[in-house]
């Protein structure tokens, strides 16, 4: 039995008539930018996140960038980011001209360490960008009050956490603003690039909208030096067809994660991701285990026809593009250890429990007891 890492075909086959209808109706309306589908999706998505407002963007990186810009974060400012994340979190900070200040993550949850992030605050800190990595919502209980008192904005990177819930609430409704990506493989994915910013502040939502539309509210009048980063009508129409299935898809991911946890419990040498509970209901964007000899385990799985991936083999501070910030080896020990040992197992909503059984069986044969 071959098991891919991820497979969209079954979900899209089931939705094919609705997706075709979205395409046909958009074509018939002939309004491809800033039309009624985007407006409708924005209000539906905001509601799904428990946020007051959502504004479409071209992709997740731009959504982060627009959120930072909307709060005036720029040159001379410092922005606290976790050391363990996809590079977009750091790049958004650099693109607005601010300095990314990396902090280590919690070794068990992989998420921003609240104490480390508060210890990194300086008079120049303007924002903190926690990442709800792998679908688990970062616990911001200790961070939010301090940030609020010091005028530091908290912008969630929720690109992997559509519909995820943590002790402080639903992803997208916790910080001052949040950035989402609708990259096709995310929990809510378009048929191309897309993104959104959510916020409870309508003034911020209006700024994000202007900034993503050439800094303009009235055609050919430009109040701000913005960019062109909008969600397309066609992608919004597609996303409106997919959004109603998000909660059920996440629930299926949860069941699969639970099945993995049961079948992989008590294997010494294998560390499982943190379980749900204590207010956490992860979106299980990824199911990431840790194992010392990752190369051998992924090779054994590959030999059995099972695909795995690594999220992420090279941390942002090790990337040639970001070396100038001067973080050397050993700067973030927990993040670096995760980067050496993390292995992502297959998970997608239509995966079967039988497929989880098979993955677990191969892992057990390789790492007995
Ligand atoms: C996917 C992702 C992004 C960027 O989203 P794009 O739509 O690909 O630009 C940002 N942060 C994290 C954590 C992501 O996983």
Coordinates of C-alpha atoms and ligand atoms in Angstrom, one line a residue:
X1 CA 0.0 0.0 0.0
X2 CA 1.5 3.3 -1.1
X3 CA 0.7 6.2 1.2
X4 CA 1.3 9.7 0.0
X5 CA 2.2 12.5 2.4
X6 CA -0.9 14.4 1.6
X7 CA -3.7 14.0 -1.0
X8 CA -6.2 16.5 -2.2
X9 CA -7.7 14.5 -5.0
X10 CA -10.5 12.8 -3.0
X11 CA -11.7 16.1 -1.4
X12 CA -11.7 17.9 -4.7
X13 CA -13.4 15.1 -6.5
X14 CA -16.3 15.2 -4.0
X15 CA -16.5 19.0 -4.4
X16 CA -16.0 19.1 -8.2
X17 CA -19.5 20.1 -9.1
X18 CA -19.5 22.9 -6.6
X19 CA -16.0 24.1 -7.7
X20 CA -17.2 24.1 -11.3
X21 CA -20.2 26.1 -10.2
X22 CA -17.9 28.7 -8.5
X23 CA -15.9 29.0 -11.7
X24 CA -19.0 29.4 -13.9
X25 CA -20.7 32.0 -11.7
X26 CA -17.5 34.0 -11.4
X27 CA -17.0 33.9 -15.1
X28 CA -20.6 35.0 -15.7
X29 CA -20.3 38.0 -13.3
X30 CA -17.0 39.1 -15.0
X31 CA -15.8 40.8 -11.9
X32 CA -12.5 39.2 -11.0
X33 CA -11.0 41.6 -8.4
X34 CA -12.7 43.1 -5.3
X35 CA -16.2 41.8 -6.0
X36 CA -19.0 40.2 -4.1
X37 CA -17.3 36.8 -3.6
X38 CA -14.4 38.3 -1.7
X39 CA -16.7 40.4 0.4
X40 CA -18.9 37.3 1.2
X41 CA -15.9 35.1 2.0
X42 CA -14.4 37.7 4.2
X43 CA -17.4 37.9 6.4
X44 CA -17.8 34.1 6.5
X45 CA -14.2 33.5 7.3
X46 CA -14.2 36.2 10.0
X47 CA -17.2 34.4 11.6
X48 CA -15.4 31.0 11.4
X49 CA -12.4 32.5 13.3
X50 CA -14.5 34.3 15.9
X51 CA -13.0 37.6 14.6
X52 CA -14.9 40.8 13.8
X53 CA -13.2 41.3 10.4
X54 CA -11.3 39.5 7.7
X55 CA -9.6 41.1 4.7
X56 CA -8.3 39.0 1.8
X57 CA -4.7 39.2 0.7
X58 CA -2.6 37.6 -2.1
X59 CA -1.0 35.0 0.1
X60 CA 0.0 34.3 3.7
X61 CA 3.4 36.1 3.5
X62 CA 1.6 39.2 2.3
X63 CA -1.1 38.9 5.0
X64 CA 1.7 38.9 7.7
X65 CA 3.4 41.9 5.9
X66 CA 0.1 43.8 5.6
X67 CA -0.8 43.2 9.3
X68 CA 2.7 44.6 10.4
X69 CA 2.3 47.5 8.0
X70 CA -1.2 48.3 9.3
X71 CA 0.3 48.8 12.8
X72 CA 3.1 51.0 11.4
X73 CA 5.9 48.4 12.1
X74 CA 8.9 49.5 10.1
X75 CA 12.6 50.5 10.1
X76 CA 14.1 50.8 13.6
X77 CA 11.6 48.4 15.1
X78 CA 12.2 45.0 16.5
X79 CA 9.8 42.1 16.0
X80 CA 10.0 39.0 18.2
X81 CA 9.6 35.8 16.1
X82 CA 10.0 32.1 17.1
X83 CA 13.3 30.4 15.9
X84 CA 11.3 27.4 14.8
X85 CA 8.9 28.3 11.9
X86 CA 8.6 28.5 8.2
X87 CA 10.8 31.3 6.8
X88 CA 7.8 33.5 5.9
X89 CA 7.4 34.6 9.6
X90 CA 10.9 36.1 9.5
X91 CA 10.7 37.4 5.9
X92 CA 7.5 39.4 6.6
X93 CA 9.4 41.3 9.3
X94 CA 12.4 42.0 7.0
X95 CA 10.2 43.1 4.2
X96 CA 8.6 45.9 6.3
X97 CA 12.1 47.0 7.2
X98 CA 12.1 45.9 10.8
X99 CA 14.5 43.5 12.6
X100 CA 13.5 40.0 13.4
X101 CA 14.5 39.0 16.9
X102 CA 14.5 35.3 17.2
X103 CA 13.6 33.5 20.4
X104 CA 13.8 29.8 21.2
X105 CA 10.7 27.6 21.3
X106 CA 9.3 25.3 24.0
X107 CA 11.0 21.9 23.5
X108 CA 7.7 20.0 24.1
X109 CA 5.2 22.0 22.2
X110 CA 7.5 23.4 19.4
X111 CA 5.8 26.8 20.0
X112 CA 7.1 30.2 21.1
X113 CA 8.4 30.1 24.6
X114 CA 6.4 32.9 26.5
X115 CA 9.2 33.5 29.0
X116 CA 11.9 33.7 26.4
X117 CA 9.8 36.0 24.3
X118 CA 9.1 38.4 27.2
X119 CA 12.8 38.3 28.1
X120 CA 13.6 39.4 24.5
X121 CA 11.5 42.6 24.8
X122 CA 13.5 45.8 24.5
X123 CA 12.4 49.5 24.2
X124 CA 12.4 48.9 20.4
X125 CA 10.1 45.9 20.4
X126 CA 6.9 46.8 18.4
X127 CA 5.4 43.4 17.7
X128 CA 5.4 39.8 18.7
X129 CA 4.5 37.2 16.0
X130 CA 3.6 33.8 17.7
X131 CA 3.2 31.0 15.2
X132 CA 0.5 28.3 15.7
X133 CA 2.9 25.8 14.3
X134 CA 1.6 22.4 13.0
X135 CA -1.9 23.5 13.9
X136 CA -1.5 23.9 17.7
X137 CA -2.4 27.4 19.0
X138 CA 0.4 29.1 21.0
X139 CA -0.6 29.8 24.6
X140 CA -0.4 33.6 24.8
X141 CA -1.9 33.9 28.3
X142 CA 1.4 35.3 29.7
X143 CA 2.3 37.3 26.7
X144 CA -0.9 39.3 25.9
X145 CA -1.1 41.3 29.2
X146 CA 2.5 42.3 29.0
X147 CA 2.3 43.2 25.3
X148 CA -0.8 45.3 25.9
X149 CA 0.7 47.2 28.8
X150 CA 3.8 48.0 26.8
X151 CA 2.0 48.9 23.5
X152 CA 3.4 45.9 21.7
X153 CA 1.1 44.4 19.0
X154 CA 0.6 40.6 18.9
X155 CA 0.1 39.3 15.3
X156 CA -0.7 35.6 15.1
X157 CA 0.9 33.6 12.3
X158 CA -2.1 31.4 11.8
X159 CA -1.2 30.0 8.4
X160 CA -1.3 26.4 9.7
X161 CA -4.1 26.8 12.2
X162 CA -7.5 27.5 10.5
X163 CA -10.1 26.5 13.0
X164 CA -7.7 25.5 15.7
X165 CA -8.5 26.4 19.3
X166 CA -6.2 27.1 22.2
X167 CA -6.6 28.2 25.8
X168 CA -6.9 31.9 24.7
X169 CA -9.5 31.2 22.0
X170 CA -9.7 30.4 18.3
X171 CA -6.8 31.1 16.0
X172 CA -7.3 34.4 14.4
X173 CA -9.2 36.0 17.3
X174 CA -6.5 36.0 20.0
X175 CA -4.0 38.7 19.1
X176 CA -4.4 42.2 17.7
X177 CA -4.5 40.7 14.2
X178 CA -3.7 37.4 12.6
X179 CA -2.4 36.2 9.2
X180 CA -3.8 33.2 7.3
X181 CA -2.6 31.5 4.2
X182 CA -4.8 29.6 1.7
X183 CA -2.0 27.9 0.0
X184 CA -3.5 24.7 -1.5
X185 CA -2.1 22.3 1.2
X186 CA -3.2 24.3 4.2
X187 CA -6.2 23.2 6.2
X188 CA -8.3 25.6 4.2
X189 CA -6.7 25.8 0.8
X190 CA -7.5 27.6 -2.5
X191 CA -6.7 26.4 -5.9
X192 CA -3.7 28.7 -6.0
X193 CA -2.3 31.4 -3.7
X194 CA -4.4 33.3 -1.2
X195 CA -4.4 34.8 2.3
X196 CA -6.3 36.9 4.8
X197 CA -5.8 39.1 7.8
X198 CA -8.3 38.8 10.7
X199 CA -8.7 41.5 13.4
X200 CA -11.3 42.8 15.8
X201 CA -10.4 46.4 15.0
X202 CA -12.2 47.8 12.0
X203 CA -9.7 50.6 11.6
X204 CA -6.9 48.0 11.2
X205 CA -9.0 46.0 8.7
X206 CA -9.6 49.2 6.7
X207 CA -5.8 49.9 6.7
X208 CA -5.0 46.4 5.6
X209 CA -7.5 46.7 2.8
X210 CA -6.0 50.0 1.6
X211 CA -2.4 48.8 1.9
X212 CA -3.2 45.7 -0.1
X213 CA -4.9 47.8 -2.8
X214 CA -2.1 50.2 -3.7
X215 CA -2.8 52.3 -0.5
X216 CA -6.0 53.4 -2.1
X217 CA -9.6 53.6 -1.0
X218 CA -10.9 55.8 -3.8
X219 CA -9.7 54.8 -7.3
X220 CA -6.5 56.7 -8.3
X221 CA -6.2 58.4 -4.9
X222 CA -3.3 56.9 -2.9
X223 CA -3.1 57.8 0.8
X224 CA -0.6 55.2 1.7
X225 CA 2.4 53.6 -0.1
X226 CA 0.8 50.2 -0.4
X227 CA 1.2 47.1 -2.5
X228 CA -0.9 45.0 -4.7
X229 CA -2.0 42.0 -2.7
X230 CA -5.6 41.0 -3.0
X231 CA -7.6 37.8 -2.8
X232 CA -8.9 37.0 -6.3
X233 CA -12.7 36.6 -6.8
X234 CA -12.2 33.2 -8.2
X235 CA -10.2 32.0 -5.3
X236 CA -12.7 33.5 -2.9
X237 CA -15.5 31.7 -4.7
X238 CA -13.6 28.4 -4.4
X239 CA -12.8 29.1 -0.7
X240 CA -16.5 29.7 0.0
X241 CA -17.3 26.2 -1.3
X242 CA -14.5 24.7 0.9
X243 CA -15.0 26.7 4.1
X244 CA -18.2 24.8 5.2
X245 CA -16.1 21.6 5.2
X246 CA -13.2 23.0 7.3
X247 CA -14.5 21.9 10.8
X248 CA -15.3 18.4 9.6
X249 CA -11.9 18.1 7.9
X250 CA -10.2 19.3 11.1
X251 CA -12.3 16.8 13.1
X252 CA -11.1 14.0 10.9
X253 CA -7.5 15.1 11.3
X254 CA -8.0 15.0 15.1
X255 CA -9.3 11.4 14.9
X256 CA -6.3 10.4 12.8
X257 CA -3.9 12.2 15.2
X258 CA -5.6 10.3 18.1
X259 CA -5.1 7.0 16.2
X260 CA -1.4 7.8 15.6
X261 CA -1.0 8.6 19.3
X262 CA -2.6 5.3 20.4
X263 CA -0.7 3.2 17.9
X264 CA 2.7 4.9 18.6
X265 CA 2.4 5.2 22.3
X266 CA 5.2 3.6 24.4
X267 CA 7.8 3.4 21.6
X268 CA 11.1 4.4 23.3
X269 CA 13.1 6.6 21.0
X270 CA 10.0 8.2 19.5
X271 CA 8.6 11.4 20.9
X272 CA 4.9 12.2 20.0
X273 CA 3.5 15.7 19.5
X274 CA 1.6 17.2 22.4
X275 CA -2.0 15.9 22.8
X276 CA -5.1 17.9 22.7
X277 CA -6.7 18.8 26.0
X278 CA -6.2 21.6 28.5
X279 CA -8.1 23.9 26.2
X280 CA -6.2 22.8 23.1
X281 CA -8.0 21.5 20.0
X282 CA -5.3 21.4 17.4
X283 CA -6.0 21.7 13.7
X284 CA -3.4 19.0 13.2
X285 CA -2.1 20.6 10.0
X286 CA 0.9 18.3 10.5
X287 CA 1.6 15.3 12.7
X288 CA 5.2 15.6 13.7
X289 CA 7.2 13.0 15.7
X290 CA 10.7 13.4 16.9
X291 CA 13.3 10.6 16.5
X292 CA 17.1 10.7 16.8
X293 CA 17.8 8.7 13.7
X294 CA 15.3 10.5 11.4
X295 CA 17.2 9.6 8.2
X296 CA 16.9 5.8 9.0
X297 CA 13.2 6.0 9.9
X298 CA 12.2 8.1 6.9
X299 CA 14.2 5.7 4.7
X300 CA 12.4 2.7 6.2
X301 CA 9.0 4.3 5.6
X302 CA 10.0 5.3 2.0
X303 CA 11.0 1.7 1.4
X304 CA 7.5 0.7 2.5
X305 CA 6.0 3.2 0.1
X306 CA 5.2 5.8 2.8
X307 CA 6.1 9.4 2.2
X308 CA 7.3 11.7 4.9
X309 CA 8.6 15.3 5.0
X310 CA 10.6 17.4 7.4
X311 CA 9.2 20.7 8.7
X312 CA 11.7 22.3 8.7
X313 CA 15.2 20.9 8.0
X314 CA 16.9 24.4 8.0
X315 CA 15.8 27.0 10.5
X316 CA 15.4 30.6 9.4
X317 CA 18.5 31.8 11.2
X318 CA 20.6 29.2 9.3
X319 CA 19.3 30.3 5.9
X320 CA 21.9 32.1 3.8
X321 CA 19.2 34.8 3.2
X322 CA 19.1 35.6 6.9
X323 CA 22.7 35.1 8.1
X324 CA 23.2 38.8 8.4
X325 CA 21.2 38.9 11.6
X326 CA 24.1 37.1 13.2
X327 CA 22.5 34.2 14.9
X328 CA 25.1 31.4 15.0
X329 CA 24.9 27.7 15.7
X330 CA 23.6 27.1 19.2
X331 CA 21.6 30.3 19.4
X332 CA 18.3 28.4 19.8
X333 CA 19.0 25.0 21.3
X334 CA 15.4 23.7 21.5
X335 CA 14.6 24.8 18.0
X336 CA 17.8 23.3 16.6
X337 CA 17.1 20.0 18.3
X338 CA 13.6 19.9 16.8
X339 CA 15.0 20.7 13.3
X340 CA 17.4 17.8 13.6
X341 CA 14.9 15.2 14.9
X342 CA 11.4 16.2 13.6
X343 CA 9.7 14.0 11.1
X344 CA 6.2 14.7 9.7
X345 CA 4.0 11.6 9.1
X346 CA 1.3 11.6 6.5
X347 CA -2.0 13.2 7.5
X348 CA -4.9 14.7 5.5
X349 CA -8.6 14.6 6.2
X350 CA -9.4 11.8 3.8
X351 CA -6.6 9.5 5.1
X352 CA -8.0 6.3 6.5
X353 CA -7.4 4.8 9.9
X354 CA -6.1 1.7 8.0
X355 CA -3.4 3.9 6.5
X356 CA -2.5 5.1 10.0
X357 CA -2.3 1.5 11.1
X358 CA 0.1 0.8 8.2
X359 CA 2.4 3.7 9.0
X360 CA 2.5 2.8 12.7
X361 CA 3.2 -0.9 11.8
X362 CA 6.3 0.1 9.8
X363 CA 7.5 2.5 12.5
X364 CA 7.1 -0.3 15.1
X365 CA 9.0 -2.8 13.0
X366 CA 11.8 -0.2 12.9
X367 CA 11.7 1.0 16.5
X368 CA 10.5 -1.9 18.5
X369 CA 9.3 -1.2 22.1
Ligands
LIG1 C1 2.4 28.7 4.6 C2 2.9 29.5 5.7 C3 3.1 30.9 5.6 C4 3.0 31.6 4.2 O1 1.9 31.4 3.5 P1 2.0 31.6 1.9 O2 0.6 31.7 1.5 O3 2.7 30.4 1.3 O4 2.7 32.9 1.6 C5 3.5 31.7 6.7 N1 3.7 31.1 7.9 C6 3.6 29.8 8.1 C7 3.8 29.2 9.4 C8 3.2 28.9 7.0 O5 3.1 27.6 7.2

